[in-house]
JSON list of C-alpha atoms in Angstrom, two decimals:
[
{"chain": "U", "resi": 1, "resn": "GLN", "atom": "CA", "xyz": [12.17, -9.45, -12.34]},
{"chain": "U", "resi": 2, "resn": "VAL", "atom": "CA", "xyz": [10.29, -10.19, -9.14]},
{"chain": "U", "resi": 3, "resn": "GLN", "atom": "CA", "xyz": [6.53, -10.57, -9.48]},
{"chain": "U", "resi": 4, "resn": "LEU", "atom": "CA", "xyz": [3.71, -11.16, -7.03]},
{"chain": "U", "resi": 5, "resn": "GLN", "atom": "CA", "xyz": [0.53, -13.07, -7.85]},
{"chain": "U", "resi": 6, "resn": "GLU", "atom": "CA", "xyz": [-2.51, -13.40, -5.62]},
{"chain": "U", "resi": 7, "resn": "SER", "atom": "CA", "xyz": [-4.70, -16.48, -5.82]},
{"chain": "U", "resi": 8, "resn": "GLY", "atom": "CA", "xyz": [-7.78, -17.79, -4.04]},
{"chain": "U", "resi": 9, "resn": "PRO", "atom": "CA", "xyz": [-11.57, -17.93, -4.19]},
{"chain": "U", "resi": 10, "resn": "GLY", "atom": "CA", "xyz": [-13.34, -14.90, -5.59]},
{"chain": "U", "resi": 11, "resn": "LEU", "atom": "CA", "xyz": [-16.51, -15.59, -3.62]},
{"chain": "U", "resi": 12, "resn": "VAL", "atom": "CA", "xyz": [-16.80, -16.29, 0.09]},
{"chain": "U", "resi": 13, "resn": "LYS", "atom": "CA", "xyz": [-19.97, -16.77, 2.12]},
{"chain": "U", "resi": 14, "resn": "PRO", "atom": "CA", "xyz": [-20.71, -14.57, 5.14]},
{"chain": "U", "resi": 15, "resn": "SER", "atom": "CA", "xyz": [-19.29, -15.90, 8.43]},
{"chain": "U", "resi": 16, "resn": "GLU", "atom": "CA", "xyz": [-16.78, -18.09, 6.58]},
{"chain": "U", "resi": 17, "resn": "THR", "atom": "CA", "xyz": [-13.00, -17.67, 6.23]},
{"chain": "U", "resi": 18, "resn": "LEU", "atom": "CA", "xyz": [-11.35, -15.82, 3.38]},
{"chain": "U", "resi": 19, "resn": "SER", "atom": "CA", "xyz": [-8.09, -17.47, 2.31]},
{"chain": "U", "resi": 20, "resn": "LEU", "atom": "CA", "xyz": [-5.61, -16.03, -0.19]},
{"chain": "U", "resi": 21, "resn": "THR", "atom": "CA", "xyz": [-2.09, -16.92, -1.24]},
{"chain": "U", "resi": 22, "resn": "CYS", "atom": "CA", "xyz": [0.58, -14.72, -2.77]},
{"chain": "U", "resi": 23, "resn": "THR", "atom": "CA", "xyz": [3.28, -16.39, -4.86]},
{"chain": "U", "resi": 24, "resn": "VAL", "atom": "CA", "xyz": [6.60, -14.60, -5.17]},
{"chain": "U", "resi": 25, "resn": "SER", "atom": "CA", "xyz": [8.35, -15.40, -8.45]},
{"chain": "U", "resi": 26, "resn": "GLY", "atom": "CA", "xyz": [11.73, -14.31, -9.73]},
{"chain": "U", "resi": 27, "resn": "GLY", "atom": "CA", "xyz": [13.21, -13.56, -6.34]},
{"chain": "U", "resi": 28, "resn": "SER", "atom": "CA", "xyz": [13.61, -14.62, -2.74]},
{"chain": "U", "resi": 29, "resn": "ILE", "atom": "CA", "xyz": [11.13, -14.10, 0.07]},
{"chain": "U", "resi": 30, "resn": "SER", "atom": "CA", "xyz": [13.98, -13.47, 2.50]},
{"chain": "U", "resi": 31, "resn": "ASN", "atom": "CA", "xyz": [14.89, -10.09, 3.98]},
{"chain": "U", "resi": 32, "resn": "TYR", "atom": "CA", "xyz": [11.58, -8.42, 3.20]},
{"chain": "U", "resi": 33, "resn": "TYR", "atom": "CA", "xyz": [8.28, -7.68, 4.88]},
{"chain": "U", "resi": 34, "resn": "TRP", "atom": "CA", "xyz": [5.26, -9.16, 3.10]},
{"chain": "U", "resi": 35, "resn": "SER", "atom": "CA", "xyz": [1.92, -7.42, 3.44]},
{"chain": "U", "resi": 36, "resn": "TRP", "atom": "CA", "xyz": [-1.72, -7.77, 2.56]},
{"chain": "U", "resi": 37, "resn": "ILE", "atom": "CA", "xyz": [-3.60, -4.60, 1.63]},
{"chain": "U", "resi": 38, "resn": "ARG", "atom": "CA", "xyz": [-7.23, -4.29, 0.56]},
{"chain": "U", "resi": 39, "resn": "GLN", "atom": "CA", "xyz": [-9.39, -1.78, -1.25]},
{"chain": "U", "resi": 40, "resn": "PRO", "atom": "CA", "xyz": [-13.21, -1.91, -1.09]},
{"chain": "U", "resi": 41, "resn": "PRO", "atom": "CA", "xyz": [-14.88, -0.96, -4.36]},
{"chain": "U", "resi": 42, "resn": "GLY", "atom": "CA", "xyz": [-14.64, 2.79, -4.91]},
{"chain": "U", "resi": 43, "resn": "LYS", "atom": "CA", "xyz": [-12.75, 3.35, -1.65]},
{"chain": "U", "resi": 44, "resn": "GLY", "atom": "CA", "xyz": [-9.20, 3.82, -0.41]},
{"chain": "U", "resi": 45, "resn": "LEU", "atom": "CA", "xyz": [-6.40, 1.47, 0.57]},
{"chain": "U", "resi": 46, "resn": "GLU", "atom": "CA", "xyz": [-6.35, -0.32, 3.93]},
{"chain": "U", "resi": 47, "resn": "TRP", "atom": "CA", "xyz": [-3.30, -2.12, 5.30]},
{"chain": "U", "resi": 48, "resn": "ILE", "atom": "CA", "xyz": [-4.28, -5.50, 6.76]},
{"chain": "U", "resi": 49, "resn": "GLY", "atom": "CA", "xyz": [-0.97, -6.69, 8.14]},
{"chain": "U", "resi": 50, "resn": "TYR", "atom": "CA", "xyz": [2.51, -7.92, 7.39]},
{"chain": "U", "resi": 51, "resn": "MET", "atom": "CA", "xyz": [4.84, -10.76, 8.13]},
{"chain": "U", "resi": 52, "resn": "TYR", "atom": "CA", "xyz": [8.60, -10.60, 8.12]},
{"chain": "U", "resi": 53, "resn": "TYR", "atom": "CA", "xyz": [10.12, -13.55, 6.27]},
{"chain": "U", "resi": 54, "resn": "SER", "atom": "CA", "xyz": [11.40, -14.92, 9.58]},
{"chain": "U", "resi": 55, "resn": "GLY", "atom": "CA", "xyz": [7.86, -15.10, 10.97]},
{"chain": "U", "resi": 56, "resn": "ASN", "atom": "CA", "xyz": [7.25, -11.90, 12.97]},
{"chain": "U", "resi": 57, "resn": "THR", "atom": "CA", "xyz": [3.83, -10.41, 12.31]},
{"chain": "U", "resi": 58, "resn": "ASN", "atom": "CA", "xyz": [2.06, -7.09, 12.74]},
{"chain": "U", "resi": 59, "resn": "PHE", "atom": "CA", "xyz": [-1.61, -6.42, 12.07]},
{"chain": "U", "resi": 60, "resn": "ASN", "atom": "CA", "xyz": [-4.02, -3.53, 11.66]},
{"chain": "U", "resi": 61, "resn": "PRO", "atom": "CA", "xyz": [-5.59, -3.16, 15.12]},
{"chain": "U", "resi": 62, "resn": "SER", "atom": "CA", "xyz": [-9.07, -3.00, 13.57]},
{"chain": "U", "resi": 63, "resn": "LEU", "atom": "CA", "xyz": [-8.62, -6.46, 11.99]},
{"chain": "U", "resi": 64, "resn": "LYS", "atom": "CA", "xyz": [-6.17, -8.13, 14.34]},
{"chain": "U", "resi": 65, "resn": "SER", "atom": "CA", "xyz": [-8.67, -10.48, 15.98]},
{"chain": "U", "resi": 66, "resn": "ARG", "atom": "CA", "xyz": [-9.64, -12.00, 12.62]},
{"chain": "U", "resi": 67, "resn": "VAL", "atom": "CA", "xyz": [-6.36, -12.07, 10.67]},
{"chain": "U", "resi": 68, "resn": "THR", "atom": "CA", "xyz": [-3.61, -14.65, 10.25]},
{"chain": "U", "resi": 69, "resn": "ILE", "atom": "CA", "xyz": [-0.65, -14.23, 7.92]},
{"chain": "U", "resi": 70, "resn": "SER", "atom": "CA", "xyz": [1.77, -17.06, 7.35]},
{"chain": "U", "resi": 71, "resn": "VAL", "atom": "CA", "xyz": [4.76, -17.70, 5.12]},
{"chain": "U", "resi": 72, "resn": "ASP", "atom": "CA", "xyz": [6.05, -20.81, 3.37]},
{"chain": "U", "resi": 73, "resn": "THR", "atom": "CA", "xyz": [9.64, -20.05, 2.42]},
{"chain": "U", "resi": 74, "resn": "SER", "atom": "CA", "xyz": [10.04, -23.41, 0.68]},
{"chain": "U", "resi": 75, "resn": "LYS", "atom": "CA", "xyz": [7.31, -22.45, -1.79]},
{"chain": "U", "resi": 76, "resn": "ASN", "atom": "CA", "xyz": [8.10, -18.72, -1.85]},
{"chain": "U", "resi": 77, "resn": "GLN", "atom": "CA", "xyz": [4.53, -18.01, -0.80]},
{"chain": "U", "resi": 78, "resn": "PHE", "atom": "CA", "xyz": [2.72, -16.17, 1.94]},
{"chain": "U", "resi": 79, "resn": "SER", "atom": "CA", "xyz": [-0.93, -16.41, 2.86]},
{"chain": "U", "resi": 80, "resn": "LEU", "atom": "CA", "xyz": [-3.81, -14.49, 4.39]},
{"chain": "U", "resi": 81, "resn": "LYS", "atom": "CA", "xyz": [-6.70, -15.85, 6.40]},
{"chain": "U", "resi": 82, "resn": "LEU", "atom": "CA", "xyz": [-9.53, -13.56, 7.47]},
{"chain": "U", "resi": 83, "resn": "THR", "atom": "CA", "xyz": [-12.22, -15.18, 9.59]},
{"chain": "U", "resi": 84, "resn": "SER", "atom": "CA", "xyz": [-15.90, -14.40, 10.12]},
{"chain": "U", "resi": 85, "resn": "VAL", "atom": "CA", "xyz": [-16.20, -12.31, 6.97]},
{"chain": "U", "resi": 86, "resn": "THR", "atom": "CA", "xyz": [-19.10, -9.98, 6.22]},
{"chain": "U", "resi": 87, "resn": "ALA", "atom": "CA", "xyz": [-20.08, -7.91, 3.20]},
{"chain": "U", "resi": 88, "resn": "ALA", "atom": "CA", "xyz": [-17.79, -5.16, 4.55]},
{"chain": "U", "resi": 89, "resn": "ASP", "atom": "CA", "xyz": [-14.83, -7.41, 3.71]},
{"chain": "U", "resi": 90, "resn": "THR", "atom": "CA", "xyz": [-15.65, -7.31, 0.01]},
{"chain": "U", "resi": 91, "resn": "ALA", "atom": "CA", "xyz": [-12.61, -5.75, -1.62]},
{"chain": "U", "resi": 92, "resn": "VAL", "atom": "CA", "xyz": [-9.71, -6.12, -4.00]},
{"chain": "U", "resi": 93, "resn": "TYR", "atom": "CA", "xyz": [-6.96, -7.76, -2.00]},
{"chain": "U", "resi": 94, "resn": "TYR", "atom": "CA", "xyz": [-3.34, -6.97, -2.87]},
{"chain": "U", "resi": 95, "resn": "CYS", "atom": "CA", "xyz": [-0.16, -8.61, -1.70]},
{"chain": "U", "resi": 96, "resn": "SER", "atom": "CA", "xyz": [2.88, -6.38, -1.46]},
{"chain": "U", "resi": 97, "resn": "ARG", "atom": "CA", "xyz": [6.53, -6.22, -0.49]},
{"chain": "U", "resi": 98, "resn": "SER", "atom": "CA", "xyz": [8.39, -3.79, 1.76]},
{"chain": "U", "resi": 99, "resn": "PRO", "atom": "CA", "xyz": [12.15, -3.62, 2.14]},
{"chain": "U", "resi": 100, "resn": "ALA", "atom": "CA", "xyz": [13.62, -4.16, 5.58]},
{"chain": "U", "resi": 101, "resn": "TYR", "atom": "CA", "xyz": [16.22, -1.88, 7.20]},
{"chain": "U", "resi": 102, "resn": "THR", "atom": "CA", "xyz": [14.68, 1.42, 6.10]},
{"chain": "U", "resi": 103, "resn": "PRO", "atom": "CA", "xyz": [15.03, 3.86, 9.02]},
{"chain": "U", "resi": 104, "resn": "ARG", "atom": "CA", "xyz": [12.24, 6.43, 9.25]},
{"chain": "U", "resi": 105, "resn": "ALA", "atom": "CA", "xyz": [10.62, 5.06, 6.12]},
{"chain": "U", "resi": 106, "resn": "TRP", "atom": "CA", "xyz": [8.01, 2.48, 5.28]},
{"chain": "U", "resi": 107, "resn": "TYR", "atom": "CA", "xyz": [6.99, 1.77, 1.72]},
{"chain": "U", "resi": 108, "resn": "PHE", "atom": "CA", "xyz": [5.57, -0.89, -0.55]},
{"chain": "U", "resi": 109, "resn": "ASP", "atom": "CA", "xyz": [7.89, -1.23, -3.53]},
{"chain": "U", "resi": 110, "resn": "LEU", "atom": "CA", "xyz": [6.20, -4.13, -5.29]},
{"chain": "U", "resi": 111, "resn": "TRP", "atom": "CA", "xyz": [2.52, -5.04, -5.63]},
{"chain": "U", "resi": 112, "resn": "GLY", "atom": "CA", "xyz": [0.52, -7.89, -7.04]},
{"chain": "U", "resi": 113, "resn": "ARG", "atom": "CA", "xyz": [-2.24, -7.15, -9.53]},
{"chain": "U", "resi": 114, "resn": "GLY", "atom": "CA", "xyz": [-4.88, -7.73, -6.89]},
{"chain": "U", "resi": 115, "resn": "THR", "atom": "CA", "xyz": [-7.79, -10.13, -6.65]},
{"chain": "U", "resi": 116, "resn": "LEU", "atom": "CA", "xyz": [-11.42, -9.24, -6.04]},
{"chain": "U", "resi": 117, "resn": "VAL", "atom": "CA", "xyz": [-13.05, -11.13, -3.21]},
{"chain": "U", "resi": 118, "resn": "THR", "atom": "CA", "xyz": [-16.80, -10.80, -2.83]},
{"chain": "U", "resi": 119, "resn": "VAL", "atom": "CA", "xyz": [-18.56, -11.81, 0.36]},
{"chain": "U", "resi": 120, "resn": "SER", "atom": "CA", "xyz": [-22.06, -12.94, -0.47]},
{"chain": "U", "resi": 121, "resn": "SER", "atom": "CA", "xyz": [-24.38, -15.87, 0.10]},
{"chain": "T", "resi": 1, "resn": "SER", "atom": "CA", "xyz": [-10.72, 7.54, 10.01]},
{"chain": "T", "resi": 2, "resn": "SER", "atom": "CA", "xyz": [-7.13, 7.58, 8.77]},
{"chain": "T", "resi": 3, "resn": "GLU", "atom": "CA", "xyz": [-4.25, 9.04, 10.74]},
{"chain": "T", "resi": 4, "resn": "LEU", "atom": "CA", "xyz": [-3.03, 10.54, 7.46]},
{"chain": "T", "resi": 5, "resn": "THR", "atom": "CA", "xyz": [-5.24, 13.23, 5.90]},
{"chain": "T", "resi": 6, "resn": "GLN", "atom": "CA", "xyz": [-5.36, 14.07, 2.21]},
{"chain": "T", "resi": 7, "resn": "ASP", "atom": "CA", "xyz": [-7.53, 16.43, 0.20]},
{"chain": "T", "resi": 8, "resn": "PRO", "atom": "CA", "xyz": [-10.10, 14.32, -1.68]},
{"chain": "T", "resi": 9, "resn": "ALA", "atom": "CA", "xyz": [-9.57, 16.02, -5.02]},
{"chain": "T", "resi": 10, "resn": "VAL", "atom": "CA", "xyz": [-7.12, 18.33, -6.73]},
{"chain": "T", "resi": 11, "resn": "SER", "atom": "CA", "xyz": [-6.96, 19.62, -10.29]},
{"chain": "T", "resi": 12, "resn": "VAL", "atom": "CA", "xyz": [-4.15, 21.02, -12.41]},
{"chain": "T", "resi": 13, "resn": "ALA", "atom": "CA", "xyz": [-3.87, 22.47, -15.88]},
{"chain": "T", "resi": 14, "resn": "LEU", "atom": "CA", "xyz": [-1.83, 20.48, -18.34]},
{"chain": "T", "resi": 15, "resn": "GLY", "atom": "CA", "xyz": [1.85, 21.37, -18.02]},
{"chain": "T", "resi": 16, "resn": "GLN", "atom": "CA", "xyz": [1.45, 23.19, -14.73]},
{"chain": "T", "resi": 17, "resn": "THR", "atom": "CA", "xyz": [2.75, 22.25, -11.29]},
{"chain": "T", "resi": 18, "resn": "VAL", "atom": "CA", "xyz": [0.60, 20.64, -8.63]},
{"chain": "T", "resi": 19, "resn": "ARG", "atom": "CA", "xyz": [1.24, 19.78, -5.00]},
{"chain": "T", "resi": 20, "resn": "ILE", "atom": "CA", "xyz": [-0.66, 17.00, -3.22]},
{"chain": "T", "resi": 21, "resn": "THR", "atom": "CA", "xyz": [-0.39, 17.05, 0.56]},
{"chain": "T", "resi": 22, "resn": "CYS", "atom": "CA", "xyz": [-0.63, 14.52, 3.38]},
{"chain": "T", "resi": 23, "resn": "GLN", "atom": "CA", "xyz": [-0.94, 15.52, 7.02]},
{"chain": "T", "resi": 24, "resn": "GLY", "atom": "CA", "xyz": [-0.37, 13.47, 10.14]},
{"chain": "T", "resi": 25, "resn": "ASP", "atom": "CA", "xyz": [1.46, 13.53, 13.44]},
{"chain": "T", "resi": 26, "resn": "SER", "atom": "CA", "xyz": [3.55, 10.50, 12.47]},
{"chain": "T", "resi": 27, "resn": "LEU", "atom": "CA", "xyz": [5.07, 12.50, 9.61]},
{"chain": "T", "resi": 28, "resn": "ARG", "atom": "CA", "xyz": [7.12, 14.42, 12.15]},
{"chain": "T", "resi": 29, "resn": "SER", "atom": "CA", "xyz": [9.05, 11.17, 12.71]},
{"chain": "T", "resi": 30, "resn": "TYR", "atom": "CA", "xyz": [8.59, 9.14, 9.52]},
{"chain": "T", "resi": 31, "resn": "TYR", "atom": "CA", "xyz": [8.83, 9.88, 5.82]},
{"chain": "T", "resi": 32, "resn": "ALA", "atom": "CA", "xyz": [5.74, 9.45, 3.70]},
{"chain": "T", "resi": 33, "resn": "SER", "atom": "CA", "xyz": [5.70, 7.28, 0.62]},
{"chain": "T", "resi": 34, "resn": "TRP", "atom": "CA", "xyz": [3.45, 8.04, -2.35]},
{"chain": "T", "resi": 35, "resn": "TYR", "atom": "CA", "xyz": [1.55, 5.78, -4.73]},
{"chain": "T", "resi": 36, "resn": "GLN", "atom": "CA", "xyz": [-0.18, 6.42, -8.03]},
{"chain": "T", "resi": 37, "resn": "GLN", "atom": "CA", "xyz": [-3.23, 4.31, -8.83]},
{"chain": "T", "resi": 38, "resn": "LYS", "atom": "CA", "xyz": [-5.05, 4.37, -12.14]},
{"chain": "T", "resi": 39, "resn": "PRO", "atom": "CA", "xyz": [-8.51, 2.81, -12.58]},
{"chain": "T", "resi": 40, "resn": "GLY", "atom": "CA", "xyz": [-8.46, -0.96, -12.50]},
{"chain": "T", "resi": 41, "resn": "GLN", "atom": "CA", "xyz": [-4.75, -1.11, -11.71]},
{"chain": "T", "resi": 42, "resn": "ALA", "atom": "CA", "xyz": [-2.64, -1.80, -8.66]},
{"chain": "T", "resi": 43, "resn": "PRO", "atom": "CA", "xyz": [-0.94, 1.13, -6.94]},
{"chain": "T", "resi": 44, "resn": "VAL", "atom": "CA", "xyz": [2.55, 2.04, -8.09]},
{"chain": "T", "resi": 45, "resn": "LEU", "atom": "CA", "xyz": [5.20, 3.50, -5.79]},
{"chain": "T", "resi": 46, "resn": "VAL", "atom": "CA", "xyz": [6.33, 6.91, -7.07]},
{"chain": "T", "resi": 47, "resn": "ILE", "atom": "CA", "xyz": [8.18, 8.46, -4.10]},
{"chain": "T", "resi": 48, "resn": "TYR", "atom": "CA", "xyz": [9.75, 6.96, -0.97]},
{"chain": "T", "resi": 49, "resn": "GLY", "atom": "CA", "xyz": [12.11, 8.02, 1.77]},
{"chain": "T", "resi": 50, "resn": "LYS", "atom": "CA", "xyz": [13.30, 11.60, 1.88]},
{"chain": "T", "resi": 51, "resn": "ASN", "atom": "CA", "xyz": [12.78, 12.08, -1.87]},
{"chain": "T", "resi": 52, "resn": "SER", "atom": "CA", "xyz": [13.63, 8.95, -3.82]},
{"chain": "T", "resi": 53, "resn": "ARG", "atom": "CA", "xyz": [12.05, 7.70, -7.02]},
{"chain": "T", "resi": 54, "resn": "PRO", "atom": "CA", "xyz": [11.94, 4.05, -8.06]},
{"chain": "T", "resi": 55, "resn": "SER", "atom": "CA", "xyz": [13.43, 3.22, -11.41]},
{"chain": "T", "resi": 56, "resn": "GLY", "atom": "CA", "xyz": [11.13, 4.24, -14.24]},
{"chain": "T", "resi": 57, "resn": "ILE", "atom": "CA", "xyz": [9.32, 7.03, -12.38]},
{"chain": "T", "resi": 58, "resn": "PRO", "atom": "CA", "xyz": [9.71, 10.35, -14.23]},
{"chain": "T", "resi": 59, "resn": "ASP", "atom": "CA", "xyz": [11.70, 13.08, -12.51]},
{"chain": "T", "resi": 60, "resn": "ARG", "atom": "CA", "xyz": [8.71, 15.43, -12.63]},
{"chain": "T", "resi": 61, "resn": "PHE", "atom": "CA", "xyz": [7.60, 13.61, -9.45]},
{"chain": "T", "resi": 62, "resn": "SER", "atom": "CA", "xyz": [9.25, 14.80, -6.24]},
{"chain": "T", "resi": 63, "resn": "GLY", "atom": "CA", "xyz": [8.61, 14.62, -2.53]},
{"chain": "T", "resi": 64, "resn": "SER", "atom": "CA", "xyz": [9.19, 16.92, 0.41]},
{"chain": "T", "resi": 65, "resn": "SER", "atom": "CA", "xyz": [8.24, 17.24, 4.05]},
{"chain": "T", "resi": 66, "resn": "SER", "atom": "CA", "xyz": [7.81, 19.96, 6.64]},
{"chain": "T", "resi": 67, "resn": "GLY", "atom": "CA", "xyz": [6.57, 19.42, 10.17]},
{"chain": "T", "resi": 68, "resn": "ASN", "atom": "CA", "xyz": [3.51, 17.18, 10.05]},
{"chain": "T", "resi": 69, "resn": "THR", "atom": "CA", "xyz": [2.94, 17.61, 6.31]},
{"chain": "T", "resi": 70, "resn": "ALA", "atom": "CA", "xyz": [4.39, 15.64, 3.42]},
{"chain": "T", "resi": 71, "resn": "SER", "atom": "CA", "xyz": [3.96, 16.77, -0.16]},
{"chain": "T", "resi": 72, "resn": "LEU", "atom": "CA", "xyz": [4.08, 15.15, -3.56]},
{"chain": "T", "resi": 73, "resn": "THR", "atom": "CA", "xyz": [4.85, 17.65, -6.32]},
{"chain": "T", "resi": 74, "resn": "ILE", "atom": "CA", "xyz": [4.33, 17.02, -10.01]},
{"chain": "T", "resi": 75, "resn": "THR", "atom": "CA", "xyz": [6.21, 19.62, -12.05]},
{"chain": "T", "resi": 76, "resn": "GLY", "atom": "CA", "xyz": [4.72, 19.90, -15.52]},
{"chain": "T", "resi": 77, "resn": "ALA", "atom": "CA", "xyz": [1.73, 17.60, -15.09]},
{"chain": "T", "resi": 78, "resn": "GLN", "atom": "CA", "xyz": [0.92, 15.34, -18.02]},
{"chain": "T", "resi": 79, "resn": "ALA", "atom": "CA", "xyz": [-2.40, 13.85, -19.05]},
{"chain": "T", "resi": 80, "resn": "GLU", "atom": "CA", "xyz": [-1.15, 10.41, -17.97]},
{"chain": "T", "resi": 81, "resn": "ASP", "atom": "CA", "xyz": [-0.65, 11.68, -14.42]},
{"chain": "T", "resi": 82, "resn": "GLU", "atom": "CA", "xyz": [-4.42, 11.79, -13.91]},
{"chain": "T", "resi": 83, "resn": "ALA", "atom": "CA", "xyz": [-4.95, 9.20, -11.17]},
{"chain": "T", "resi": 84, "resn": "ASP", "atom": "CA", "xyz": [-5.59, 8.65, -7.50]},
{"chain": "T", "resi": 85, "resn": "TYR", "atom": "CA", "xyz": [-2.62, 9.33, -5.23]},
{"chain": "T", "resi": 86, "resn": "TYR", "atom": "CA", "xyz": [-2.17, 7.81, -1.79]},
{"chain": "T", "resi": 87, "resn": "CYS", "atom": "CA", "xyz": [0.33, 8.61, 0.93]},
{"chain": "T", "resi": 88, "resn": "ASN", "atom": "CA", "xyz": [1.52, 5.98, 3.39]},
{"chain": "T", "resi": 89, "resn": "SER", "atom": "CA", "xyz": [3.66, 5.85, 6.49]},
{"chain": "T", "resi": 90, "resn": "ARG", "atom": "CA", "xyz": [3.83, 4.46, 9.99]},
{"chain": "T", "resi": 91, "resn": "ASP", "atom": "CA", "xyz": [1.12, 5.54, 12.42]},
{"chain": "T", "resi": 92, "resn": "SER", "atom": "CA", "xyz": [1.79, 7.91, 15.32]},
{"chain": "T", "resi": 93, "resn": "SER", "atom": "CA", "xyz": [2.74, 5.01, 17.61]},
{"chain": "T", "resi": 94, "resn": "GLY", "atom": "CA", "xyz": [5.25, 3.79, 15.04]},
{"chain": "T", "resi": 95, "resn": "ASN", "atom": "CA", "xyz": [3.86, 0.30, 15.41]},
{"chain": "T", "resi": 96, "resn": "HIS", "atom": "CA", "xyz": [1.48, 0.04, 12.47]},
{"chain": "T", "resi": 97, "resn": "VAL", "atom": "CA", "xyz": [1.14, 1.11, 8.85]},
{"chain": "T", "resi": 98, "resn": "VAL", "atom": "CA", "xyz": [-1.45, 3.58, 7.59]},
{"chain": "T", "resi": 99, "resn": "PHE", "atom": "CA", "xyz": [-2.61, 5.07, 4.30]},
{"chain": "T", "resi": 100, "resn": "GLY", "atom": "CA", "xyz": [-4.10, 8.45, 3.62]},
{"chain": "T", "resi": 101, "resn": "GLY", "atom": "CA", "xyz": [-7.61, 8.55, 2.20]},
{"chain": "T", "resi": 102, "resn": "GLY", "atom": "CA", "xyz": [-6.34, 9.35, -1.28]},
{"chain": "T", "resi": 103, "resn": "THR", "atom": "CA", "xyz": [-6.43, 12.36, -3.59]},
{"chain": "T", "resi": 104, "resn": "LYS", "atom": "CA", "xyz": [-8.04, 12.23, -7.02]},
{"chain": "T", "resi": 105, "resn": "LEU", "atom": "CA", "xyz": [-5.92, 14.29, -9.41]},
{"chain": "T", "resi": 106, "resn": "THR", "atom": "CA", "xyz": [-7.60, 15.70, -12.50]},
{"chain": "T", "resi": 107, "resn": "VAL", "atom": "CA", "xyz": [-5.44, 17.10, -15.29]},
{"chain": "T", "resi": 108, "resn": "LEU", "atom": "CA", "xyz": [-7.41, 19.74, -17.19]}
]
């Protein structure tokens, strides 16, 4: 059974870089898209971006200038870096998986449990 | 603002049928997927593609689409279906991914 687990600091100072890692266990990172999604407290879901296992990336235009997503296939991990954070970046951050080769459809079939990141001095 | 629009809240009597809708131009070209999220938990995929359910999702959940509107129907709503529901698809350019604002379902 494939599982996703987010890890990283729960507290980040304003203007610094938020860094999170998602570990994929019980399955391969190949042939899927791997996304980061966030949810501010009491608000809705926001897609941050995804990386295909081969390295192609795609980001939310509103965050593109601050986001990097990378993958380490040898460790079955992918990572998020979000620079110049502010209080508005405080959220639960989820990693998620999307199957490839799904014409006319996009969906997240597997999610991590999420990790709360608070931006505060 | 999201390119996918959902009603903020919907209610249904126990055992009755409820439809939750999602509107957006991209839905003329792409199927919506639907997620159930209970407090303090990660979202769970309940419907994807034309009308497919992941393993373990009860068959009282179904999906449909017409024009720019996708719908999630729960036939015979149960108390455990009380949750937030989000739709998701590609945006109108087809290049990015978007979520609806979410619908809070109350089962009375």
